[in-house]
CSV table of C-alpha atoms in Angstrom, one decimal:
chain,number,residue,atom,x,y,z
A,1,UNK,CA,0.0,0.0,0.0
A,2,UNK,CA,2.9,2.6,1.0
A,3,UNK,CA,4.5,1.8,-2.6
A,4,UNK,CA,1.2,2.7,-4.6
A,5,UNK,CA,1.0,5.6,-2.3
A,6,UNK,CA,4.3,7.3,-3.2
A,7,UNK,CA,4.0,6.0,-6.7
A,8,UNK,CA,0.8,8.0,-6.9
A,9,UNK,CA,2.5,11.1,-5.4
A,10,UNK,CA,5.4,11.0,-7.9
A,11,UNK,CA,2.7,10.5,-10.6
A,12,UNK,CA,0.8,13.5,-9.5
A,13,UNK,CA,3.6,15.6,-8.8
A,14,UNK,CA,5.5,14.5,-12.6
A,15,UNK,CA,2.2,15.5,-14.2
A,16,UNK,CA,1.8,19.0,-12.4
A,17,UNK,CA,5.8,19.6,-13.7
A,18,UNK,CA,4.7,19.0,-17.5
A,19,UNK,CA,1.3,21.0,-17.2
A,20,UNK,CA,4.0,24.1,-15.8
A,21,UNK,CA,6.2,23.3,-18.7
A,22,UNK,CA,4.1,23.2,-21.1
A,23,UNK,CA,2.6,26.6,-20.0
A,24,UNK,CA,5.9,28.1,-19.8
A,25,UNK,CA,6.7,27.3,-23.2
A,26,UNK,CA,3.6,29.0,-24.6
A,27,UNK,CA,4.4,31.8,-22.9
A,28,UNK,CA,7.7,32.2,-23.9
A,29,UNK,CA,7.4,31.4,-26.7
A,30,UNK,CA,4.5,33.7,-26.9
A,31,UNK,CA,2.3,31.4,-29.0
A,32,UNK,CA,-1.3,32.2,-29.4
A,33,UNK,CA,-3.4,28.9,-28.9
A,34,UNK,CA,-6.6,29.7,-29.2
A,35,UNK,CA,-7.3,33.3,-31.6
A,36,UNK,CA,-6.3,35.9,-29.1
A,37,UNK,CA,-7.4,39.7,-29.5
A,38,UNK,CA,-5.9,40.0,-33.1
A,39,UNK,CA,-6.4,41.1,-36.7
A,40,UNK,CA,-5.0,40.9,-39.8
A,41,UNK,CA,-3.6,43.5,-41.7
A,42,UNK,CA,-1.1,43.2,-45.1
A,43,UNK,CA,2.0,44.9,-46.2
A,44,UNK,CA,3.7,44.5,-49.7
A,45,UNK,CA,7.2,45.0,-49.7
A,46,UNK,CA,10.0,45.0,-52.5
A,47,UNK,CA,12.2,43.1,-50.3
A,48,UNK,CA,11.9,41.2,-47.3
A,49,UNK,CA,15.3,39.6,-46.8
A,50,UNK,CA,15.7,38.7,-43.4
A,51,UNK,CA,12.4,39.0,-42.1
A,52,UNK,CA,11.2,35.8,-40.4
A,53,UNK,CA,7.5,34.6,-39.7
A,54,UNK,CA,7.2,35.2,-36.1
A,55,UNK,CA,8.9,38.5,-36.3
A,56,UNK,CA,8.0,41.4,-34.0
A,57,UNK,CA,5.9,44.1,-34.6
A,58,UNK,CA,6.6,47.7,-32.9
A,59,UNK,CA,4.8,50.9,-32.7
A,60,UNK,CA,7.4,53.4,-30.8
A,61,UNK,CA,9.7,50.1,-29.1
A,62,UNK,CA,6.9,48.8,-27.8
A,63,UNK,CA,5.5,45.2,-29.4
A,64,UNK,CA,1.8,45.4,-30.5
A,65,UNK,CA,1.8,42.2,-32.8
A,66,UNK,CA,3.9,39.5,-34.5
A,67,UNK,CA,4.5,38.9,-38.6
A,68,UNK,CA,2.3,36.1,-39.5
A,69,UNK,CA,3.5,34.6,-42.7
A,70,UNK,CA,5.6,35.6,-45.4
A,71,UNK,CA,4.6,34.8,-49.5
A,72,UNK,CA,5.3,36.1,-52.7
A,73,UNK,CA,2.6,38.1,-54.7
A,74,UNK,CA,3.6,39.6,-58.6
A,75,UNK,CA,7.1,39.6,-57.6
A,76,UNK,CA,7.1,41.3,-54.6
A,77,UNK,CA,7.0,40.0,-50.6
A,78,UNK,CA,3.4,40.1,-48.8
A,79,UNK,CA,3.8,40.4,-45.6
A,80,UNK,CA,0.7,39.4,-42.7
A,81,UNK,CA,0.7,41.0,-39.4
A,82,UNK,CA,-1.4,39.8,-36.8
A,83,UNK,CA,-1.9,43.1,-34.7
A,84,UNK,CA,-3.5,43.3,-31.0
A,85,UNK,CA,-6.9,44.7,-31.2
A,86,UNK,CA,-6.7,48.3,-29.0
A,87,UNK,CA,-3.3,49.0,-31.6
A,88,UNK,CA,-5.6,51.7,-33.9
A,89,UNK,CA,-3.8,51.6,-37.6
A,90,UNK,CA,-4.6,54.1,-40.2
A,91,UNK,CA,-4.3,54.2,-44.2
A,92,UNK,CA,-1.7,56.6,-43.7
A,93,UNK,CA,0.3,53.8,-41.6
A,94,UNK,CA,4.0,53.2,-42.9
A,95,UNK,CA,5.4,49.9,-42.2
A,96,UNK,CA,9.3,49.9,-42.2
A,97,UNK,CA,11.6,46.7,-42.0
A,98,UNK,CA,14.3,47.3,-39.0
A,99,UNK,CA,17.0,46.0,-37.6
A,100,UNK,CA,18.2,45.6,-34.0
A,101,UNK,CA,21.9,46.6,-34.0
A,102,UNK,CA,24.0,45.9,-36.9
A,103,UNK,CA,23.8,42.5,-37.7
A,104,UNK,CA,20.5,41.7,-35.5
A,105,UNK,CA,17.5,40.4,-35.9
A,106,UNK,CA,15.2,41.8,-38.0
A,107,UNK,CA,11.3,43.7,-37.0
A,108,UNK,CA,9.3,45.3,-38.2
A,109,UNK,CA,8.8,49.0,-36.9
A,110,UNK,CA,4.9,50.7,-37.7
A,111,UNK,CA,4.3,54.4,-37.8
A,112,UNK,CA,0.8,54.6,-37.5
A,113,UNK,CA,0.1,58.2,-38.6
A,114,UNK,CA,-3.4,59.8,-37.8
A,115,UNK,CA,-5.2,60.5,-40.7
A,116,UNK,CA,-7.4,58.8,-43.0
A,117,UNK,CA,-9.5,55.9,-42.3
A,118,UNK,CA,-8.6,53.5,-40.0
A,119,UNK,CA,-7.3,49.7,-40.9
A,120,UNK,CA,-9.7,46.8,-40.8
A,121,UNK,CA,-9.2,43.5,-41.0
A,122,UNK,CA,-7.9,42.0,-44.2
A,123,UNK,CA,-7.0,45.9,-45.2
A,124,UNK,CA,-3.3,46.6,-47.0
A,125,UNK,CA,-0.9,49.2,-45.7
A,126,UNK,CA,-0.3,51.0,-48.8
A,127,UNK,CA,3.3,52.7,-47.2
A,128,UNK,CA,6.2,49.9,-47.0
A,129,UNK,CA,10.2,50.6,-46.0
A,130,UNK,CA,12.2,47.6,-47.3
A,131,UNK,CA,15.1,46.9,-45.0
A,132,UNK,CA,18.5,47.5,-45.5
A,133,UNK,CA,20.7,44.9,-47.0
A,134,UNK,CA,24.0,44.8,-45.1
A,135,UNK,CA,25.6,42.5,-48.1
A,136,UNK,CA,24.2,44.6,-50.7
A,137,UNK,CA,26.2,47.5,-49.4
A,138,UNK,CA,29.1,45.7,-48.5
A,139,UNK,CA,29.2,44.4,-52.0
A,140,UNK,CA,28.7,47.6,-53.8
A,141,UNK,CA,31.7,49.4,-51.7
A,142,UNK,CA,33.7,46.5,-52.4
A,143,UNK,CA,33.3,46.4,-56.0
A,144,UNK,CA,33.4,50.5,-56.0
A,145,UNK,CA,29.8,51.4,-56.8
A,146,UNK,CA,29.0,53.5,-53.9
A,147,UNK,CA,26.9,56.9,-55.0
């Protein structure tokens, strides 16, 4: 009996260790399991070298959503950004591709104007910033095309 007893214990007390880590992880990680407070807005850029699905999205350093996927439309990147609900976007919004440091990761950095009408769901940010590409300049000062 005092062996079922402890085994129970140890049972119990290995399933409330993977129910924390598994929590953890989504947290973390911040994953959104079910929906979450979000919408859906679209960017086009020329270039999105760099940028990664999962990306952060800031208004003034502060996040307010994460890029949700990545595809190529008529030559040119389409970006999704899955935005928190209170983050108000307007047409006038221009969506730049950043980077942290020199060689960091890359974000992407929303100025969110004031004007015009504001972004729904499924709406397109007409004002994109394509990053810049470290190995593009590198390349062109190398080879002695600098302007």
């Amino acid at each position: 009996m005092e062996k079922i007893k402890l085994e129970l214990i140890v049972g119990a007390f290995v399933l409330v260790g993977i129910v924390c880590l598994g929590y953890l992880s989504i947290k973390l990680g911040k994953l959104e399991v079910i929906g979450g407070d979000l919408y859906e807005v679209e960017a086009q850029f020329s270039s999105a070298s760099g940028l990664k699905t999962g990306a952060t999205v800031e208004i003034a350093g502060v996040e307010v959503g994460r890029v949700k996927s990545i595809a190529l439309k008529d030559d040119r990147a389409m970006v999704k950004l899955a935005v928190q609900n209170g983050t108000k976007l307007y047409s006038d919004t221009i969506a730049s591709i950043k980077t942290r440091g020199i060689i960091g990761e890359k974000f992407l950095a929303l100025s969110p104007g004031g004007g015009g009408d504001p972004l729904q769901a499924g709406d397109m940010i007409r004002d994109t910033e394509s990053g810049l590409d470290l190995e593009e300049l590198v390349s062109q000062y190398v080879h002695g095309k600098v302007n």
